[in-house]
Every structure is written in C-alpha cells, then in structure tokens.
GROMACS .gro file of C-alpha atoms in nm:
model
  483
    1MET     CA    1 -18.936  -4.127  17.466
    2THR     CA    2 -18.880  -3.760  17.390
    3SER     CA    3 -18.880  -3.679  17.019
    4PHE     CA    4 -18.670  -3.402  16.871
    5SER     CA    5 -18.844  -3.089  16.748
    6PRO     CA    6 -18.604  -2.825  16.613
    7GLU     CA    7 -18.646  -2.491  16.788
    8PRO     CA    8 -18.600  -2.157  16.613
    9GLU     CA    9 -18.260  -2.124  16.776
   10ARG     CA   10 -17.949  -2.299  16.649
   11LEU     CA   11 -17.901  -2.666  16.739
   12ARG     CA   12 -17.680  -2.704  17.047
   13VAL     CA   13 -17.459  -3.008  17.097
   14LEU     CA   14 -17.267  -3.108  17.410
   15ALA     CA   15 -16.995  -3.374  17.389
   16GLY     CA   16 -16.809  -3.513  17.689
   17PHE     CA   17 -16.472  -3.689  17.664
   18ALA     CA   18 -16.202  -3.787  17.911
   19HIS     CA   19 -15.871  -3.646  17.782
   20PRO     CA   20 -15.736  -3.395  17.533
   21ASP     CA   21 -15.727  -3.584  17.196
   22ASP     CA   22 -16.037  -3.799  17.272
   23GLU     CA   23 -16.258  -3.529  17.124
   24THR     CA   24 -16.059  -3.575  16.801
   25LEU     CA   25 -15.975  -3.947  16.793
   26THR     CA   26 -16.321  -4.058  16.906
   27GLY     CA   27 -16.551  -3.773  16.812
   28GLY     CA   28 -16.355  -3.557  16.567
   29GLY     CA   29 -16.547  -3.656  16.255
   30ILE     CA   30 -16.894  -3.608  16.401
   31LEU     CA   31 -16.803  -3.291  16.593
   32ALA     CA   32 -16.657  -3.125  16.283
   33TRP     CA   33 -16.957  -3.242  16.076
   34LEU     CA   34 -17.203  -3.102  16.331
   35ALA     CA   35 -17.010  -2.776  16.373
   36ARG     CA   36 -17.091  -2.677  16.014
   37GLY     CA   37 -17.449  -2.602  16.119
   38ALA     CA   38 -17.470  -2.644  16.496
   39GLU     CA   39 -17.326  -2.486  16.808
   40VAL     CA   40 -17.092  -2.752  16.948
   41HIS     CA   41 -16.961  -2.753  17.305
   42VAL     CA   42 -16.710  -2.994  17.460
   43VAL     CA   43 -16.634  -3.087  17.820
   44THR     CA   44 -16.299  -3.254  17.889
   45ALA     CA   45 -16.265  -3.447  18.215
   46ASN     CA   46 -15.893  -3.393  18.275
   47ARG     CA   47 -15.574  -3.280  18.107
   48GLY     CA   48 -15.415  -3.615  18.020
   49GLU     CA   49 -15.123  -3.574  18.260
   50ARG     CA   50 -15.025  -3.943  18.238
   51GLY     CA   51 -15.027  -3.979  17.860
   52GLU     CA   52 -14.735  -4.117  17.660
   53VAL     CA   53 -14.534  -3.867  17.454
   54ILE     CA   54 -14.430  -3.927  17.092
   55PRO     CA   55 -14.197  -3.651  16.959
   56GLY     CA   56 -13.838  -3.663  17.077
   57ASP     CA   57 -13.817  -3.291  17.144
   58ILE     CA   58 -14.081  -3.316  17.419
   59ALA     CA   59 -14.023  -3.677  17.528
   60HIS     CA   60 -13.882  -3.549  17.858
   61LEU     CA   61 -14.235  -3.435  17.954
   62GLU     CA   62 -14.359  -3.793  17.995
   63GLY     CA   63 -14.397  -3.849  18.368
   64ASP     CA   64 -14.399  -3.476  18.444
   65GLY     CA   65 -14.774  -3.437  18.493
   66PRO     CA   66 -14.804  -3.057  18.528
   67ALA     CA   67 -14.566  -2.983  18.238
   68LEU     CA   68 -14.733  -3.234  18.006
   69ALA     CA   69 -15.077  -3.103  18.105
   70GLU     CA   70 -14.974  -2.754  17.996
   71VAL     CA   71 -14.868  -2.884  17.653
   72ARG     CA   72 -15.180  -3.094  17.607
   73VAL     CA   73 -15.410  -2.806  17.700
   74ALA     CA   74 -15.247  -2.598  17.426
   75GLU     CA   75 -15.280  -2.887  17.180
   76LEU     CA   76 -15.646  -2.923  17.272
   77ALA     CA   77 -15.711  -2.556  17.198
   78GLY     CA   78 -15.565  -2.598  16.850
   79ALA     CA   79 -15.767  -2.914  16.784
   80LEU     CA   80 -16.094  -2.757  16.898
   81ASP     CA   81 -16.033  -2.460  16.673
   82ALA     CA   82 -15.970  -2.692  16.377
   83LEU     CA   83 -16.291  -2.885  16.446
   84GLY     CA   84 -16.497  -2.568  16.476
   85VAL     CA   85 -16.604  -2.624  16.837
   86ALA     CA   86 -16.780  -2.317  16.979
   87GLY     CA   87 -16.724  -2.368  17.351
   88HIS     CA   88 -16.503  -2.575  17.579
   89THR     CA   89 -16.450  -2.627  17.949
   90PHE     CA   90 -16.270  -2.870  18.175
   91LEU     CA   91 -16.490  -3.061  18.416
   92ASP     CA   92 -16.311  -2.923  18.722
   93ALA     CA   93 -16.352  -2.567  18.593
   94LEU     CA   94 -16.732  -2.589  18.623
   95PRO     CA   95 -16.863  -2.398  18.926
   96GLY     CA   96 -17.011  -2.549  19.243
   97VAL     CA   97 -16.955  -2.786  19.539
   98ALA     CA   98 -16.613  -2.637  19.600
   99GLY     CA   99 -16.577  -2.787  19.945
  100ARG     CA  100 -16.643  -3.145  19.837
  101ARG     CA  101 -16.391  -3.190  19.559
  102ARG     CA  102 -16.021  -3.141  19.510
  103GLU     CA  103 -15.874  -2.855  19.313
  104ARG     CA  104 -15.840  -3.057  18.990
  105TYR     CA  105 -15.941  -3.384  18.824
  106THR     CA  106 -15.631  -3.558  18.689
  107ASP     CA  107 -15.558  -3.846  18.454
  108SER     CA  108 -15.619  -4.187  18.617
  109GLY     CA  109 -15.378  -4.367  18.387
  110MET     CA  110 -15.424  -4.725  18.267
  111GLN     CA  111 -15.252  -5.056  18.205
  112TRP     CA  112 -15.288  -5.302  17.922
  113ASP     CA  113 -15.464  -5.626  18.001
  114GLY     CA  114 -15.182  -5.874  17.944
  115ASP     CA  115 -15.066  -5.879  17.582
  116SER     CA  116 -15.381  -5.709  17.459
  117ARG     CA  117 -15.355  -5.366  17.299
  118ILE     CA  118 -15.731  -5.319  17.272
  119ARG     CA  119 -15.830  -5.382  17.637
  120ALA     CA  120 -15.715  -5.145  17.909
  121ILE     CA  121 -15.756  -5.195  18.283
  122PRO     CA  122 -15.724  -4.951  18.577
  123ASP     CA  123 -15.380  -4.852  18.702
  124PRO     CA  124 -15.348  -4.909  19.080
  125ALA     CA  125 -15.114  -4.609  19.092
  126ALA     CA  126 -15.399  -4.365  19.018
  127GLY     CA  127 -15.365  -4.073  19.259
  128ARG     CA  128 -15.618  -3.916  19.495
  129ASP     CA  129 -15.687  -3.639  19.242
  130ALA     CA  130 -15.765  -3.888  18.964
  131LEU     CA  131 -16.103  -3.874  18.795
  132THR     CA  132 -16.180  -4.233  18.893
  133THR     CA  133 -16.094  -4.194  19.261
  134GLN     CA  134 -16.293  -3.880  19.336
  135ASP     CA  135 -16.659  -3.847  19.431
  136SER     CA  136 -16.855  -3.932  19.116
  137GLU     CA  137 -17.176  -3.774  19.249
  138VAL     CA  138 -17.006  -3.437  19.277
  139ALA     CA  139 -16.863  -3.466  18.927
  140ALA     CA  140 -17.203  -3.563  18.787
  141ARG     CA  141 -17.366  -3.262  18.959
  142LEU     CA  142 -17.113  -3.027  18.798
  143LEU     CA  143 -17.192  -3.176  18.458
  144ALA     CA  144 -17.568  -3.176  18.521
  145ALA     CA  145 -17.560  -2.806  18.606
  146HIS     CA  146 -17.369  -2.742  18.285
  147ILE     CA  147 -17.642  -2.926  18.093
  148ARG     CA  148 -17.910  -2.717  18.265
  149ARG     CA  149 -17.730  -2.396  18.172
  150LEU     CA  150 -17.643  -2.494  17.816
  151ARG     CA  151 -17.971  -2.683  17.745
  152PRO     CA  152 -17.829  -2.894  17.461
  153HIS     CA  153 -18.051  -3.070  17.209
  154LEU     CA  154 -17.799  -3.350  17.151
  155VAL     CA  155 -17.542  -3.503  17.388
  156LEU     CA  156 -17.255  -3.727  17.274
  157SER     CA  157 -17.013  -3.942  17.472
  158ASP     CA  158 -16.802  -4.259  17.468
  159GLU     CA  159 -16.979  -4.594  17.460
  160PRO     CA  160 -17.003  -4.791  17.789
  161GLY     CA  161 -16.676  -4.979  17.734
  162GLY     CA  162 -16.480  -4.656  17.710
  163GLY     CA  163 -16.360  -4.719  17.356
  164TYR     CA  164 -16.100  -4.971  17.464
  165GLY     CA  165 -16.155  -4.994  17.839
  166HIS     CA  166 -15.965  -4.688  17.962
  167PRO     CA  167 -16.099  -4.622  18.315
  168ASP     CA  168 -16.130  -4.246  18.255
  169HIS     CA  169 -16.331  -4.306  17.937
  170ILE     CA  170 -16.564  -4.541  18.122
  171ARG     CA  171 -16.601  -4.296  18.411
  172MET     CA  172 -16.680  -4.007  18.176
  173HIS     CA  173 -16.947  -4.220  18.007
  174GLU     CA  174 -17.097  -4.300  18.346
  175LEU     CA  175 -17.085  -3.936  18.454
  176MET     CA  176 -17.257  -3.825  18.137
  177ARG     CA  177 -17.539  -4.078  18.176
  178HIS     CA  178 -17.592  -3.988  18.542
  179SER     CA  179 -17.578  -3.615  18.470
  180LEU     CA  180 -17.852  -3.654  18.208
  181GLU     CA  181 -18.078  -3.800  18.477
  182LEU     CA  182 -17.986  -3.533  18.732
  183ALA     CA  183 -18.037  -3.249  18.484
  184ALA     CA  184 -18.388  -3.377  18.404
  185GLU     CA  185 -18.493  -3.435  18.767
  186GLU     CA  186 -18.777  -3.202  18.867
  187GLN     CA  187 -18.730  -3.244  19.244
  188LEU     CA  188 -18.355  -3.281  19.269
  189GLN     CA  189 -18.228  -3.278  19.627
  190PRO     CA  190 -17.911  -3.069  19.677
  191ILE     CA  191 -17.603  -3.242  19.819
  192ALA     CA  192 -17.449  -2.919  19.951
  193ASP     CA  193 -17.530  -2.552  20.000
  194ASP     CA  194 -17.341  -2.470  19.682
  195ASP     CA  195 -17.486  -2.755  19.478
  196PRO     CA  196 -17.448  -2.619  19.122
  197CYS     CA  197 -17.791  -2.747  19.012
  198VAL     CA  198 -17.979  -2.533  19.265
  199GLY     CA  199 -18.164  -2.245  19.101
  200LEU     CA  200 -18.135  -2.387  18.750
  201ASP     CA  201 -18.443  -2.512  18.565
  202PRO     CA  202 -18.447  -2.884  18.481
  203TRP     CA  203 -18.363  -2.981  18.124
  204ARG     CA  204 -18.434  -3.318  17.965
  205VAL     CA  205 -18.199  -3.367  17.671
  206PRO     CA  206 -18.408  -3.475  17.368
  207VAL     CA  207 -18.152  -3.727  17.242
  208ALA     CA  208 -17.818  -3.863  17.363
  209ALA     CA  209 -17.592  -4.099  17.172
  210TRP     CA  210 -17.266  -4.292  17.196
  211VAL     CA  211 -16.995  -4.245  16.935
  212VAL     CA  212 -16.909  -4.587  16.792
  213ARG     CA  213 -16.773  -4.751  16.476
  214PRO     CA  214 -16.976  -4.999  16.271
  215GLU     CA  215 -16.797  -5.332  16.257
  216SER     CA  216 -16.843  -5.388  15.884
  217SER     CA  217 -16.667  -5.066  15.787
  218ALA     CA  218 -16.405  -5.097  16.064
  219ARG     CA  219 -16.297  -5.440  15.939
  220ALA     CA  220 -16.313  -5.334  15.574
  221ALA     CA  221 -16.095  -5.030  15.648
  222ALA     CA  222 -15.847  -5.242  15.844
  223ALA     CA  223 -15.829  -5.494  15.560
  224TRP     CA  224 -15.767  -5.218  15.307
  225LEU     CA  225 -15.490  -5.066  15.519
  226ALA     CA  226 -15.320  -5.404  15.567
  227THR     CA  227 -15.300  -5.462  15.191
  228THR     CA  228 -15.251  -5.116  15.042
  229PRO     CA  229 -14.898  -5.082  14.902
  230SER     CA  230 -14.878  -4.707  14.961
  231ARG     CA  231 -14.908  -4.720  15.341
  232PRO     CA  232 -14.595  -4.615  15.532
  233ARG     CA  233 -14.375  -4.876  15.696
  234LEU     CA  234 -14.189  -4.632  15.923
  235THR     CA  235 -14.301  -4.334  16.127
  236SER     CA  236 -14.157  -3.991  16.052
  237LEU     CA  237 -13.928  -4.057  16.350
  238GLY     CA  238 -13.794  -4.376  16.188
  239ARG     CA  239 -13.981  -4.626  16.404
  240ALA     CA  240 -14.135  -4.940  16.254
  241LEU     CA  241 -14.511  -4.931  16.197
  242THR     CA  242 -14.737  -5.233  16.223
  243VAL     CA  243 -15.101  -5.282  16.123
  244ALA     CA  244 -15.378  -5.462  16.309
  245ASP     CA  245 -15.522  -5.794  16.193
  246PRO     CA  246 -15.860  -5.708  16.034
  247ASP     CA  247 -16.003  -6.042  16.151
  248ALA     CA  248 -15.888  -6.013  16.513
  249GLU     CA  249 -16.086  -5.898  16.816
  250MET     CA  250 -16.158  -5.527  16.804
  251ALA     CA  251 -16.188  -5.256  17.067
  252THR     CA  252 -16.524  -5.193  17.234
  253ILE     CA  253 -16.585  -4.881  17.026
  254VAL     CA  254 -16.638  -5.114  16.729
  255ARG     CA  255 -16.996  -5.240  16.745
  256PRO     CA  256 -17.189  -5.493  16.534
  257ASP     CA  257 -17.383  -5.309  16.267
  258ALA     CA  258 -17.712  -5.416  16.429
  259GLN     CA  259 -17.617  -5.211  16.739
  260VAL     CA  260 -17.541  -4.895  16.538
  261ASP     CA  261 -17.844  -4.674  16.482
  262LEU     CA  262 -17.700  -4.432  16.227
  263VAL     CA  263 -17.378  -4.389  16.030
  264VAL     CA  264 -17.256  -4.046  15.923
  265ASP     CA  265 -17.016  -4.005  15.632
  266THR     CA  266 -16.780  -3.729  15.745
  267ALA     CA  267 -16.551  -3.727  15.440
  268GLY     CA  268 -16.648  -3.366  15.377
  269VAL     CA  269 -16.474  -3.252  15.697
  270ALA     CA  270 -16.173  -3.485  15.681
  271ASP     CA  271 -15.932  -3.195  15.640
  272ARG     CA  272 -16.055  -3.045  15.968
  273VAL     CA  273 -16.014  -3.374  16.152
  274ALA     CA  274 -15.665  -3.421  16.008
  275ALA     CA  275 -15.571  -3.072  16.126
  276ALA     CA  276 -15.705  -3.154  16.474
  277MET     CA  277 -15.500  -3.475  16.483
  278ARG     CA  278 -15.186  -3.286  16.390
  279ALA     CA  279 -15.257  -3.035  16.665
  280HIS     CA  280 -15.222  -3.324  16.914
  281ARG     CA  281 -14.859  -3.383  16.818
  282SER     CA  282 -14.770  -3.532  17.158
  283GLN     CA  283 -15.025  -3.812  17.106
  284VAL     CA  284 -15.080  -3.858  16.730
  285GLN     CA  285 -14.826  -3.908  16.453
  286ASP     CA  286 -14.822  -3.940  16.075
  287ALA     CA  287 -15.185  -3.841  16.015
  288GLN     CA  288 -15.218  -3.853  15.638
  289LEU     CA  289 -15.508  -3.824  15.395
  290LEU     CA  290 -15.492  -3.996  15.057
  291ALA     CA  291 -15.610  -3.671  14.899
  292GLU     CA  292 -15.286  -3.508  15.021
  293ILE     CA  293 -15.063  -3.767  14.855
  294GLU     CA  294 -14.969  -3.703  14.495
  295GLY     CA  295 -15.106  -3.974  14.270
  296GLU     CA  296 -15.340  -4.118  14.534
  297SER     CA  297 -15.717  -4.092  14.491
  298ALA     CA  298 -15.953  -4.037  14.782
  299ASP     CA  299 -16.252  -4.136  14.568
  300GLY     CA  300 -16.449  -4.451  14.644
  301HIS     CA  301 -16.380  -4.445  15.014
  302SER     CA  302 -16.692  -4.652  15.087
  303GLU     CA  303 -16.525  -4.945  14.912
  304ARG     CA  304 -16.241  -4.907  15.163
  305GLY     CA  305 -16.475  -4.913  15.462
  306GLY     CA  306 -16.468  -4.534  15.471
  307ALA     CA  307 -16.087  -4.516  15.489
  308LEU     CA  308 -15.951  -4.179  15.376
  309GLY     CA  309 -15.594  -4.228  15.495
  310TRP     CA  310 -15.414  -4.331  15.811
  311PHE     CA  311 -15.258  -4.221  16.140
  312ALA     CA  312 -15.072  -4.375  16.433
  313LEU     CA  313 -15.056  -4.327  16.809
  314SER     CA  314 -14.765  -4.387  17.046
  315ASN     CA  315 -14.789  -4.766  17.003
  316GLU     CA  316 -14.674  -4.740  16.638
  317VAL     CA  317 -14.981  -4.926  16.512
  318LEU     CA  318 -15.104  -4.768  16.189
  319GLN     CA  319 -15.481  -4.714  16.191
  320PRO     CA  320 -15.726  -4.620  15.915
  321PHE     CA  321 -15.847  -4.261  15.906
  322SER     CA  322 -16.216  -4.334  15.859
  323ALA     CA  323 -16.504  -4.119  15.737
  324HIS     CA  324 -16.766  -4.354  15.881
  325VAL     CA  325 -16.880  -4.247  16.228
  326GLY     CA  326 -17.146  -4.457  16.398
  327LEU     CA  327 -17.397  -4.337  16.656
  328THR     CA  328 -17.598  -4.550  16.897
  329VAL     CA  329 -17.887  -4.391  17.086
  330ALA     CA  330 -17.838  -4.412  17.464
  331PRO     CA  331 -18.120  -4.624  17.612
  332GLY     CA  332 -18.396  -4.400  17.745
  333TRP     CA  333 -18.264  -4.087  17.574
  334GLY     CA  334 -18.439  -4.057  17.243
  335SER     CA  335 -18.479  -4.275  16.937
  336THR     CA  336 -18.327  -4.327  16.595
  337THR     CA  337 -18.588  -4.091  16.453
  338ALA     CA  338 -18.498  -3.824  16.711
  339LEU     CA  339 -18.128  -3.868  16.637
  340ARG     CA  340 -18.185  -3.842  16.263
  341GLY     CA  341 -18.391  -3.526  16.323
  342ALA     CA  342 -18.112  -3.368  16.527
  343LEU     CA  343 -17.854  -3.445  16.260
  344ALA     CA  344 -18.084  -3.306  15.991
  345ALA     CA  345 -18.119  -2.984  16.192
  346ALA     CA  346 -17.739  -2.954  16.196
  347GLU     CA  347 -17.693  -2.985  15.820
  348PRO     CA  348 -17.629  -2.650  15.649
  349LEU     CA  349 -17.896  -2.558  15.394
  350GLU     CA  350 -17.679  -2.558  15.082
  351GLY     CA  351 -17.950  -2.661  14.838
  352ASN     CA  352 -17.706  -2.857  14.624
  353GLY     CA  353 -17.926  -3.164  14.592
  354GLU     CA  354 -17.657  -3.400  14.723
  355ALA     CA  355 -17.757  -3.721  14.900
  356SER     CA  356 -17.761  -3.702  15.277
  357PRO     CA  357 -17.446  -3.842  15.440
  358VAL     CA  358 -17.659  -3.975  15.728
  359MET     CA  359 -17.714  -4.344  15.670
  360ALA     CA  360 -17.854  -4.651  15.836
  361PRO     CA  361 -17.590  -4.913  15.921
  362GLY     CA  362 -17.495  -5.107  15.612
  363GLU     CA  363 -17.602  -4.839  15.361
  364HIS     CA  364 -17.239  -4.745  15.319
  365ASP     CA  365 -17.145  -5.093  15.198
  366GLU     CA  366 -17.280  -5.068  14.845
  367GLU     CA  367 -17.555  -4.909  14.641
  368VAL     CA  368 -17.844  -5.147  14.569
  369PRO     CA  369 -17.925  -5.149  14.194
  370ALA     CA  370 -18.285  -5.095  14.083
  371TRP     CA  371 -18.310  -5.437  13.919
  372TYR     CA  372 -18.223  -5.604  14.249
  373ALA     CA  373 -18.509  -5.429  14.430
  374VAL     CA  374 -18.757  -5.538  14.162
  375LEU     CA  375 -18.628  -5.895  14.167
  376MET     CA  376 -18.652  -5.918  14.545
  377ARG     CA  377 -19.009  -5.789  14.547
  378ALA     CA  378 -19.098  -6.056  14.293
  379PHE     CA  379 -18.930  -6.308  14.521
  380THR     CA  380 -19.147  -6.196  14.814
  381ALA     CA  381 -19.458  -6.254  14.602
  382VAL     CA  382 -19.352  -6.609  14.516
  383LEU     CA  383 -19.256  -6.673  14.878
  384GLY     CA  384 -19.598  -6.548  14.993
  385VAL     CA  385 -19.786  -6.779  14.754
  386VAL     CA  386 -19.581  -7.086  14.844
  387MET     CA  387 -19.591  -7.023  15.219
  388ALA     CA  388 -19.966  -6.946  15.218
  389ALA     CA  389 -20.046  -7.265  15.026
  390ALA     CA  390 -19.830  -7.481  15.253
  391THR     CA  391 -19.958  -7.335  15.581
  392THR     CA  392 -20.322  -7.346  15.465
  393ALA     CA  393 -20.285  -7.718  15.411
  394PHE     CA  394 -20.108  -7.755  15.748
  395HIS     CA  395 -20.306  -7.535  15.985
  396ARG     CA  396 -20.552  -7.803  16.108
  397TRP     CA  397 -20.276  -8.045  16.220
  398GLU     CA  398 -20.299  -8.137  16.592
  399SER     CA  399 -20.514  -7.835  16.677
  400PRO     CA  400 -20.419  -7.580  16.796
  401PHE     CA  401 -20.046  -7.646  16.743
  402GLY     CA  402 -20.072  -7.657  16.366
  403LEU     CA  403 -20.260  -7.326  16.361
  404VAL     CA  404 -20.002  -7.154  16.584
  405LEU     CA  405 -19.709  -7.287  16.382
  406ALA     CA  406 -19.878  -7.185  16.057
  407LEU     CA  407 -19.930  -6.828  16.181
  408LEU     CA  408 -19.568  -6.807  16.301
  409ALA     CA  409 -19.454  -6.933  15.962
  410ILE     CA  410 -19.640  -6.646  15.793
  411VAL     CA  411 -19.464  -6.397  16.024
  412ALA     CA  412 -19.128  -6.562  15.954
  413SER     CA  413 -19.172  -6.551  15.576
  414GLY     CA  414 -19.280  -6.186  15.598
  415THR     CA  415 -18.971  -6.102  15.805
  416LEU     CA  416 -18.755  -6.284  15.551
  417SER     CA  417 -18.919  -6.078  15.279
  418ARG     CA  418 -18.839  -5.760  15.475
  419SER     CA  419 -18.476  -5.870  15.501
  420PHE     CA  420 -18.437  -5.935  15.129
  421ALA     CA  421 -18.646  -5.644  15.006
  422ASP     CA  422 -18.797  -5.340  15.182
  423ARG     CA  423 -19.130  -5.230  15.327
  424LEU     CA  424 -19.282  -5.244  14.980
  425GLY     CA  425 -19.164  -5.604  14.963
  426VAL     CA  426 -19.357  -5.674  15.285
  427ILE     CA  427 -19.672  -5.533  15.123
  428VAL     CA  428 -19.620  -5.751  14.814
  429HIS     CA  429 -19.575  -6.054  15.041
  430ALA     CA  430 -19.890  -5.966  15.237
  431VAL     CA  431 -20.100  -5.934  14.923
  432ALA     CA  432 -19.971  -6.266  14.793
  433VAL     CA  433 -20.050  -6.444  15.121
  434ALA     CA  434 -20.398  -6.295  15.152
  435ALA     CA  435 -20.485  -6.368  14.788
  436THR     CA  436 -20.365  -6.729  14.812
  437VAL     CA  437 -20.545  -6.807  15.136
  438ILE     CA  438 -20.872  -6.654  15.015
  439ALA     CA  439 -20.841  -6.830  14.678
  440LEU     CA  440 -20.794  -7.169  14.845
  441ALA     CA  441 -21.100  -7.108  15.059
  442TYR     CA  442 -21.349  -6.962  14.811
  443VAL     CA  443 -21.238  -7.005  14.452
  444ARG     CA  444 -21.446  -7.323  14.403
  445PRO     CA  445 -21.819  -7.362  14.472
  446GLY     CA  446 -21.882  -7.481  14.823
  447GLY     CA  447 -21.542  -7.382  14.949
  448ASP     CA  448 -21.221  -7.578  14.970
  449VAL     CA  449 -21.207  -7.877  15.202
  450VAL     CA  450 -20.879  -7.750  15.349
  451VAL     CA  451 -21.046  -7.441  15.502
  452THR     CA  452 -21.368  -7.540  15.674
  453ASP     CA  453 -21.657  -7.338  15.809
  454GLU     CA  454 -21.545  -7.429  16.161
  455ALA     CA  455 -21.391  -7.179  16.405
  456ILE     CA  456 -21.036  -7.288  16.321
  457GLY     CA  457 -21.096  -7.207  15.956
  458THR     CA  458 -21.223  -6.858  16.040
  459ILE     CA  459 -20.930  -6.796  16.274
  460TRP     CA  460 -20.689  -6.905  16.002
  461LEU     CA  461 -20.846  -6.680  15.738
  462LEU     CA  462 -20.834  -6.372  15.959
  463GLY     CA  463 -20.511  -6.460  16.141
  464ALA     CA  464 -20.308  -6.526  15.826
  465VAL     CA  465 -20.401  -6.187  15.684
  466LEU     CA  466 -20.327  -6.006  16.011
  467MET     CA  467 -19.991  -6.179  16.060
  468THR     CA  468 -19.865  -6.046  15.728
  469ALA     CA  469 -19.864  -5.695  15.880
  470VAL     CA  470 -19.631  -5.784  16.170
  471PRO     CA  471 -19.296  -5.764  15.978
  472GLY     CA  472 -19.384  -5.416  15.856
  473LEU     CA  473 -19.420  -5.299  16.217
  474LEU     CA  474 -19.073  -5.416  16.324
  475PRO     CA  475 -18.812  -5.141  16.391
  476ALA     CA  476 -18.633  -5.029  16.076
  477ARG     CA  477 -18.293  -5.045  16.249
  478TRP     CA  478 -18.331  -5.425  16.269
  479PHE     CA  479 -18.288  -5.444  15.896
  480ARG     CA  480 -17.998  -5.370  15.664
  481ASP     CA  481 -18.155  -5.089  15.464
  482GLY     CA  482 -18.288  -4.905  15.773
  483ARG     CA  483 -18.614  -4.805  15.599
   0.00000   0.00000   0.00000
C-alpha cells in the first residue's frame, strides 16, 4: 500500500458527494476540520432537483426541478463558504466526452423501503438524465481526470451503502472508487477522442477513506437526545418532532467501532458546520448547538457520544449534532497510518500543546486512569504465569495435538492481555510466559520431568516463547485503544 509522505506544498483533499447538503450532513465536520490547514475541494454529482422542501415560503418549489436546483445551488455556495472549502465543481461541469453524455446529471430520487426511514431504494421514475441511469464509465472518466489535474493527497466519499441507501449516494461512491483506479492507471485506454484523461499524468491517491459514524458514539448520542429535557418538541414551523430509538437498527453510515479506523473530534469547528446546515434551509431545519442556548453547557460532549446539539430534516426526526466523525480507509487505498499522517498534515501548527482530536475508535468513550493501566499489566503477568504453567503440563498430551493446542493457548492469552492492557501489557505477558516455561524446565537439577530432552520438549520451549510475540504484531485497529 502507498504510505503518505507530506510534500512541501499544502495538503490537498478531494471529497465527492451526491447532492447539495451531503457535503454538510455527511462530511461537514471533517471538511471544516481539514479546511483549517488543508486545501479542500468538493465535487457534487447533481443539484438535488428531486429533494423535499421544508420552509413554507419555498414549498411550491418541490416538484419543480429547475427552480429547486437554482435554490439549492445557491444554498450550496453558502454552505461551502461556511465550511471553508477552497474549490467546488459539479460533476457534469467537468470537461470531456461531450458527445457521450447528456447536458446535465440530475437527481435520481429515491423511495423508502416499506416503513423504514433508514433504508432507501431506487425510484423507478428516475429520468434519462439521472445520475444512476447515465453511462457510469463516462462519469468516472470525468472524475478521474479531475483527480489527475488536482492530484489530491486524500480523497473522501460516502461509504458503500450510501449512508442510508440513496441510489445517488451509492453511485457516487462507486464512481469515486472507479475513478481512483482510472486516475492511477499508467496505460489507460481512451474511450473517445475527447477522453478527459488523455494527456494528463497518472496520479495514485495516497489514501482514500469513507466518512462514517462509529456505532458506540452514534447510539450514545441518540440515547442522550431521547432523554434530554431541553430538546425541542416542535419545529420552528410548529410541526411535531420525534426522536429515533437509540437501540433500533441504524443507517449504513453507522459502522461497528471495529470497522472505523479513526475518529476525529470536530467540536472545534461546530460553529462552521452549524452555519453550513443553516445555509441549506430548504433541507435542514432547527440546527441548534448547546453552546448557543442560554444556560446549556457544551462541555463534556464525549459523555453524550459527541453530541453538541441537534437538527432535523424534512421528516421531522430530531437528530444529534455530533462532533465525532469516523473514517474508514478504502480497501487498497492506503492504511490507518497513512490516514493518520494525512490528518496530521492538515492540523494547523498552533503550538498550544492540546491533545490531538484524532483518535482510534473507542478512545472517545472515556479516559483510562493510570491505575487501571498498571493493574491490567499486573493482570497480564499473572495470566502469563498461570497459562504457561498449565500449557507446559499439557503440551505432551496426544502428540502433536497437545502441543498445537498449548501454543494456540499462549497466543490466545497474549491476545487477551492485549485487549485488557496495551502493547506494554503484551511484553509483560511474554516475559511472564518465557520465565515460567524456562523455570519449569531448568530450575531443578536434571530438568523437570514435564519438559523432556526430546524434540517435543525443545519445540515447546522455543515455540512458547515465539508465540508470545504474535499478539504484539496484530493490527492496532483490532483493539480498543488503537495503539
């Protein structure tokens, strides 16, 4: 995999989303956070012509695609300015392959899957201009050429499920993944005389990631919102607001913590994201930060799952305004280390000594006290002694099955130690195992009868010590502390 090495120039970021407001509702926190120290660019697939409209004064625009598109384009400009985005383009405004695509990509629309409000399915009424009905290869070439021109160091997009299944979100994710491959292809064959990739040098993006939400914080934030007495019960338009069940099925953007590579605390740019939400007045309502409410404290947001306030969409379901943005590295496009390096390159050099807001999944849950770390390392030592003694006595059972099981048990106890403690805990466990096995073999004259001078005894002595190193080699993202 390609690792990230910051160049002398400023970090460049490219984010691709389907509609106006997706850059804010899905990526607003991370885009505003990155924009403090990076050059952020956004591509929007279409103009959201088939979106629902909230405010009464423009409700007549719903169903009038061109008129609504004009409003949403203006809203998008305001949101991008609030987020600090440096450059923006619509997918159909990118040059090339003019003869093989229609004049414009339009909103494909969606339907809800039965009674669900977290699973969308395609709308059969999608028109011929819709993003999902047009040639995807042409669209991917347009995007690939943009990547070759811009040469971003980091690319962001929706996760494969499109956030909640919207067909345009899924298509934009697919286009972004395919365009990454096309942009990196050394011998790319043109599909037309005006193929936009022709004449542009290939560019392999160092790291690409999906914007997600860690499940632990998403459920904690939903639980807080459902029980907080200060949340609104009516919209500013007088419509009843409901809240989601924190224990119910969640949208696809919410991922188990084990599938989230990094979490970024974006509380420091919450005001920018709130301003961007309010810019999208046709789609978002009642965006409110606790810090803006007299008598309400925004402190301790990690205890609320990162919740800083709330907002609602056209369905009148109140949602938490969260500071916790998750990122999952796209398979084949970098690593957690590369992603962490890119984020570090985007952080402004303020020299204030504050802790980094970039975390491994689960770090946002609570701070681990020092006494706990010491206690857990002591536990790994005891576990190593007990496991080494038991497996030493067991390893000669039904050879070679006893030996294999004994070695696997050492790996398992080391992994358990890594789960409870940290890498230092794995070292403590390894020392305890090695010392116990050697002591049982050599502490008494003539050696212990449990470990013989036969081949199986030698294999056990060496194998037990070697197996203690395996847990320390496992990927850090498999474990809660991410170290």
